[in-house]
mmCIF file of C-alpha atoms in Angstrom:
data_model
loop_
_atom_site.group_PDB
_atom_site.id
_atom_site.type_symbol
_atom_site.label_atom_id
_atom_site.label_comp_id
_atom_site.label_asym_id
_atom_site.label_seq_id
_atom_site.Cartn_x
_atom_site.Cartn_y
_atom_site.Cartn_z
ATOM 1 C CA MET M 20 0.146 0.064 -0.174
ATOM 2 C CA LYS M 21 1.130 4.003 -0.926
ATOM 3 C CA SER M 22 1.573 6.594 2.146
ATOM 4 C CA PHE M 23 -0.366 10.000 2.466
ATOM 5 C CA TYR M 24 1.228 11.900 5.175
ATOM 6 C CA VAL M 25 -0.818 14.582 5.677
ATOM 7 C CA THR M 26 1.200 17.380 8.014
ATOM 8 C CA GLU M 27 0.301 19.137 11.575
ATOM 9 C CA ARG M 28 3.587 21.284 11.584
ATOM 10 C CA SER M 29 2.091 22.715 14.667
ATOM 11 C CA ALA M 30 2.359 19.873 16.268
ATOM 12 C CA ILE M 31 6.330 19.676 16.822
ATOM 13 C CA GLY M 32 7.736 22.634 15.592
ATOM 14 C CA ASP M 33 8.856 24.085 12.773
ATOM 15 C CA ASP M 34 12.776 21.948 13.770
ATOM 16 C CA ALA M 35 11.449 18.931 14.053
ATOM 17 C CA PHE M 36 9.517 18.960 10.693
ATOM 18 C CA LEU M 37 12.043 19.351 8.396
ATOM 19 C CA ARG M 38 13.950 16.881 10.074
ATOM 20 C CA LEU M 39 11.041 14.406 9.358
ATOM 21 C CA LEU M 40 10.687 15.826 5.556
ATOM 22 C CA GLU M 41 14.356 15.078 5.090
ATOM 23 C CA ARG M 42 14.220 11.137 7.301
ATOM 24 C CA LEU M 43 10.780 10.790 4.901
ATOM 25 C CA GLY M 44 13.838 12.038 1.507
ATOM 26 C CA GLY M 45 12.781 10.374 -1.828
ATOM 27 C CA ALA M 46 10.176 7.014 -0.036
ATOM 28 C CA ALA M 47 8.904 5.258 -2.662
ATOM 29 C CA GLU M 48 4.447 5.108 -3.048
ATOM 30 C CA LEU M 49 4.811 7.894 -0.342
ATOM 31 C CA THR M 50 2.458 11.326 -1.896
ATOM 32 C CA VAL M 51 3.358 14.695 1.224
ATOM 33 C CA GLU M 52 0.247 16.770 1.980
ATOM 34 C CA LEU M 53 1.076 20.797 3.625
ATOM 35 C CA ARG M 54 -2.181 21.866 5.680
ATOM 36 C CA GLU M 55 -1.070 24.751 6.799
ATOM 37 C CA LYS M 56 -4.640 26.073 8.295
ATOM 38 C CA GLU M 57 -3.249 29.121 10.473
ATOM 39 C CA ALA M 58 -0.606 30.477 7.911
ATOM 40 C CA SER M 59 -0.803 32.908 5.553
ATOM 41 C CA ASP M 60 -0.947 32.426 1.687
ATOM 42 C CA SER M 61 3.202 32.957 2.394
ATOM 43 C CA GLU M 62 3.966 31.167 5.250
ATOM 44 C CA ILE M 63 2.339 28.073 2.973
ATOM 45 C CA LEU M 64 4.010 29.430 -0.318
ATOM 46 C CA ARG M 65 7.632 29.510 1.933
ATOM 47 C CA TRP M 66 7.191 25.657 3.764
ATOM 48 C CA ALA M 67 5.664 24.108 0.025
ATOM 49 C CA LYS M 68 8.971 25.715 -1.528
ATOM 50 C CA LEU M 69 11.190 23.935 1.767
ATOM 51 C CA ALA M 70 9.279 20.897 2.107
ATOM 52 C CA ARG M 71 10.632 20.490 -2.008
ATOM 53 C CA THR M 72 14.146 20.944 -1.099
ATOM 54 C CA ARG M 73 14.155 18.246 1.328
ATOM 55 C CA LEU M 74 12.413 15.629 -0.344
ATOM 56 C CA GLU M 75 12.680 13.997 -3.506
ATOM 57 C CA PRO M 76 11.123 15.511 -6.626
ATOM 58 C CA GLU M 77 10.045 12.496 -7.387
ATOM 59 C CA VAL M 78 7.184 12.594 -3.475
ATOM 60 C CA PRO M 79 4.139 14.533 -4.362
ATOM 61 C CA ILE M 80 3.723 17.666 -2.493
ATOM 62 C CA LEU M 81 -0.263 18.131 -2.907
ATOM 63 C CA VAL M 82 -1.260 22.004 -0.699
ATOM 64 C CA ASN M 83 -4.303 21.977 1.141
ATOM 65 C CA ARG M 84 -7.651 24.303 -0.364
ATOM 66 C CA ARG M 85 -5.362 26.414 -2.169
ATOM 67 C CA LEU M 86 -5.439 26.071 -6.171
ATOM 68 C CA ASP M 87 -3.823 29.285 -5.762
ATOM 69 C CA VAL M 88 -1.016 28.887 -4.031
ATOM 70 C CA ALA M 89 -0.476 25.077 -5.266
ATOM 71 C CA LEU M 90 0.425 26.945 -9.104
ATOM 72 C CA ALA M 91 2.553 29.369 -7.514
ATOM 73 C CA ALA M 92 4.832 27.072 -5.341
ATOM 74 C CA LYS M 93 4.698 24.366 -8.098
ATOM 75 C CA ALA M 94 3.605 22.044 -6.597
ATOM 76 C CA ASP M 95 2.338 18.726 -8.309
ATOM 77 C CA GLY M 96 -1.294 19.863 -7.393
ATOM 78 C CA VAL M 97 -3.725 20.283 -4.419
ATOM 79 C CA HIS M 98 -6.255 18.455 -1.782
ATOM 80 C CA LEU M 99 -10.005 19.843 -1.836
ATOM 81 C CA PRO M 100 -11.029 19.648 1.739
ATOM 82 C CA ALA M 101 -15.586 17.813 1.704
ATOM 83 C CA ASP M 102 -16.445 22.120 2.605
ATOM 84 C CA GLY M 103 -13.516 23.141 -0.222
ATOM 85 C CA LEU M 104 -14.154 24.488 -3.844
ATOM 86 C CA PRO M 105 -16.511 21.977 -6.440
ATOM 87 C CA PHE M 106 -13.963 19.270 -7.774
ATOM 88 C CA LEU M 107 -14.551 19.670 -11.459
ATOM 89 C CA ARG M 108 -14.163 24.416 -11.356
ATOM 90 C CA VAL M 109 -10.712 22.755 -10.267
ATOM 91 C CA ARG M 110 -10.337 20.259 -12.403
ATOM 92 C CA ALA M 111 -11.495 22.872 -15.364
ATOM 93 C CA SER M 112 -8.710 26.030 -13.631
ATOM 94 C CA ALA M 113 -5.719 23.050 -13.299
ATOM 95 C CA PRO M 114 -2.948 22.619 -15.609
ATOM 96 C CA ARG M 115 -2.534 19.427 -17.049
ATOM 97 C CA GLY M 116 -0.429 17.023 -15.292
ATOM 98 C CA PHE M 117 -1.756 18.502 -11.876
ATOM 99 C CA ARG M 118 -3.487 16.153 -9.221
ATOM 100 C CA VAL M 119 -6.773 17.327 -7.074
ATOM 101 C CA GLY M 120 -8.122 15.488 -4.432
ATOM 102 C CA VAL M 121 -10.566 15.171 -2.628
ATOM 103 C CA SER M 122 -11.803 14.503 1.071
ATOM 104 C CA THR M 123 -14.646 12.549 1.771
ATOM 105 C CA HIS M 124 -16.703 11.347 4.883
ATOM 106 C CA SER M 125 -18.697 8.477 3.202
ATOM 107 C CA VAL M 126 -18.623 5.783 0.687
ATOM 108 C CA GLN M 127 -21.592 8.078 -1.832
ATOM 109 C CA GLU M 128 -19.310 10.741 -1.119
ATOM 110 C CA ALA M 129 -16.015 8.725 -2.232
ATOM 111 C CA VAL M 130 -17.969 6.728 -4.894
ATOM 112 C CA HIS M 131 -18.656 10.639 -6.409
ATOM 113 C CA ALA M 132 -15.459 11.905 -6.213
ATOM 114 C CA ILE M 133 -13.706 8.834 -8.143
ATOM 115 C CA GLY M 134 -17.355 9.372 -11.174
ATOM 116 C CA GLU M 135 -15.557 12.372 -11.112
ATOM 117 C CA GLY M 136 -12.345 11.373 -12.096
ATOM 118 C CA ALA M 137 -10.574 12.938 -8.891
ATOM 119 C CA ASP M 138 -6.524 11.842 -8.243
ATOM 120 C CA LEU M 139 -6.932 10.707 -5.050
ATOM 121 C CA VAL M 140 -10.118 9.982 -2.227
ATOM 122 C CA VAL M 141 -9.792 10.527 0.791
ATOM 123 C CA ILE M 142 -12.289 8.007 2.548
ATOM 124 C CA GLY M 143 -12.920 8.829 6.529
ATOM 125 C CA PRO M 144 -12.620 8.475 9.498
ATOM 126 C CA ILE M 145 -12.043 4.754 9.939
ATOM 127 C CA PHE M 146 -11.306 4.880 13.569
ATOM 128 C CA GLU M 147 -11.756 7.351 16.284
ATOM 129 C CA THR M 148 -9.610 10.725 15.976
ATOM 130 C CA PRO M 149 -9.113 14.809 17.673
ATOM 131 C CA SER M 150 -8.883 15.373 13.898
ATOM 132 C CA LYS M 151 -11.874 14.564 12.972
ATOM 133 C CA LYS M 152 -14.624 14.598 15.157
ATOM 134 C CA PRO M 153 -16.175 17.607 13.804
ATOM 135 C CA PHE M 154 -17.094 14.916 10.353
ATOM 136 C CA GLY M 155 -18.942 12.639 12.495
ATOM 137 C CA PRO M 156 -18.346 9.265 14.458
ATOM 138 C CA ALA M 157 -15.883 6.618 13.246
ATOM 139 C CA LEU M 158 -16.564 4.474 9.416
ATOM 140 C CA GLY M 159 -15.150 1.492 10.871
ATOM 141 C CA PRO M 160 -12.855 -0.778 8.561
ATOM 142 C CA GLY M 161 -15.607 -2.645 7.048
ATOM 143 C CA ILE M 162 -16.685 0.441 5.240
ATOM 144 C CA LEU M 163 -14.284 -0.281 2.558
ATOM 145 C CA GLU M 164 -16.080 -2.893 1.436
ATOM 146 C CA ASP M 165 -18.353 -1.096 -0.315
ATOM 147 C CA LEU M 166 -15.701 1.322 -2.098
ATOM 148 C CA PRO M 167 -15.532 0.258 -5.678
ATOM 149 C CA PRO M 168 -12.599 -2.458 -6.408
ATOM 150 C CA LEU M 169 -9.272 -0.322 -7.509
ATOM 151 C CA GLU M 170 -9.274 -2.087 -10.374
ATOM 152 C CA THR M 171 -12.851 -0.718 -12.010
ATOM 153 C CA HIS M 172 -10.820 3.057 -11.571
ATOM 154 C CA ASP M 173 -8.413 5.328 -11.941
ATOM 155 C CA SER M 174 -8.812 7.176 -8.405
ATOM 156 C CA GLU M 175 -5.819 6.451 -6.312
ATOM 157 C CA VAL M 176 -8.293 5.909 -2.089
ATOM 158 C CA PHE M 177 -6.257 6.422 1.381
ATOM 159 C CA ALA M 178 -7.904 5.567 4.450
ATOM 160 C CA ILE M 179 -7.417 8.029 7.105
ATOM 161 C CA GLY M 180 -8.351 8.422 10.689
ATOM 162 C CA GLY M 181 -7.269 6.602 13.911
ATOM 163 C CA ILE M 182 -4.699 4.631 11.839
ATOM 164 C CA ASP M 183 -1.605 4.150 14.093
ATOM 165 C CA GLU M 184 0.422 1.322 14.204
ATOM 166 C CA ALA M 185 -1.372 -1.275 16.500
ATOM 167 C CA ARG M 186 -4.269 -1.070 12.830
ATOM 168 C CA LEU M 187 -2.474 -1.015 10.028
ATOM 169 C CA GLU M 188 -2.937 -4.957 9.251
ATOM 170 C CA ALA M 189 -6.539 -4.611 9.914
ATOM 171 C CA MET M 190 -6.215 -2.462 6.503
ATOM 172 C CA ALA M 191 -4.596 -4.876 4.253
ATOM 173 C CA PRO M 192 -8.072 -7.414 3.914
ATOM 174 C CA PHE M 193 -9.034 -3.925 1.717
ATOM 175 C CA ARG M 194 -5.824 -4.175 -0.509
ATOM 176 C CA ASP M 195 -8.297 -3.820 -2.740
ATOM 177 C CA ARG M 196 -10.329 -1.660 -2.604
ATOM 178 C CA VAL M 197 -8.070 1.122 -0.677
ATOM 179 C CA SER M 198 -4.711 2.417 -2.672
ATOM 180 C CA GLY M 199 -2.989 3.126 0.757
ATOM 181 C CA ILE M 200 -2.850 4.542 4.180
ATOM 182 C CA ALA M 201 -3.536 8.259 5.404
ATOM 183 C CA ALA M 202 -2.450 9.758 7.955
ATOM 184 C CA ILE M 203 -0.830 12.233 10.585
ATOM 185 C CA ARG M 204 0.265 11.256 13.948
ATOM 186 C CA LEU M 205 1.421 7.441 12.901
ATOM 187 C CA PHE M 206 4.329 9.873 10.613
ATOM 188 C CA GLN M 207 5.427 12.182 13.293
ATOM 189 C CA GLU M 208 4.417 10.001 16.475
ATOM 190 C CA THR M 209 7.398 7.695 15.286
ATOM 191 C CA ALA M 210 10.644 8.048 15.930
ATOM 192 C CA ASP M 211 11.028 6.044 12.554
ATOM 193 C CA PRO M 212 9.254 7.686 9.430
ATOM 194 C CA ARG M 213 10.712 6.296 6.710
ATOM 195 C CA ALA M 214 10.360 2.582 8.435
ATOM 196 C CA ILE M 215 6.275 3.017 9.176
ATOM 197 C CA VAL M 216 6.386 4.135 5.021
ATOM 198 C CA GLU M 217 7.747 0.359 4.091
ATOM 199 C CA ARG M 218 5.862 -1.063 6.144
ATOM 200 C CA VAL M 219 2.789 0.469 5.191
ATOM 201 C CA GLY M 220 4.258 -0.780 1.766
ATOM 202 C CA CYS M 221 4.416 -4.233 2.860
ATOM 203 C CA LEU M 222 1.147 -4.691 3.843
#
């Protein structure tokens, strides 16, 4: 499976965040989403450029919500929250090859995003987690079985929400429905984030 690291720089501090990116480096099958909710446009732009210097070129960097900032930063894509701009509107404004991801909070929303052609679809919360409480109760891993098989579409689908090291194996049975795991703490609260990416890759 693939890894999707959603950043929360404020939780670990600037220096630790940069060290984390350096440890991840050119990890295979990794995508990084810069999720800087409290940062100004100029700060997001700065951190996107810094992240690019710490990660290998083959690691895609997405900017949360802000298409304009993502384009200015020469990021690889943008990730739209559930209350963000409509996917089709963003897709129409984005250049060829620019990746557009969408957050969803039900199977129905995920299927809709897949049908519209989203490059990445994130569904959750799968388990209870502080960052996803506003989106309602945990969906439970069983709902992943209701997603269309990956072989039937071109979207990458990631499960998110409370997926820690102890719960990684619970995701393995759904490898034909989800492309990988998206998380904040899974990658930030570990001494060896590269090892986590490798472990996810073995699921």
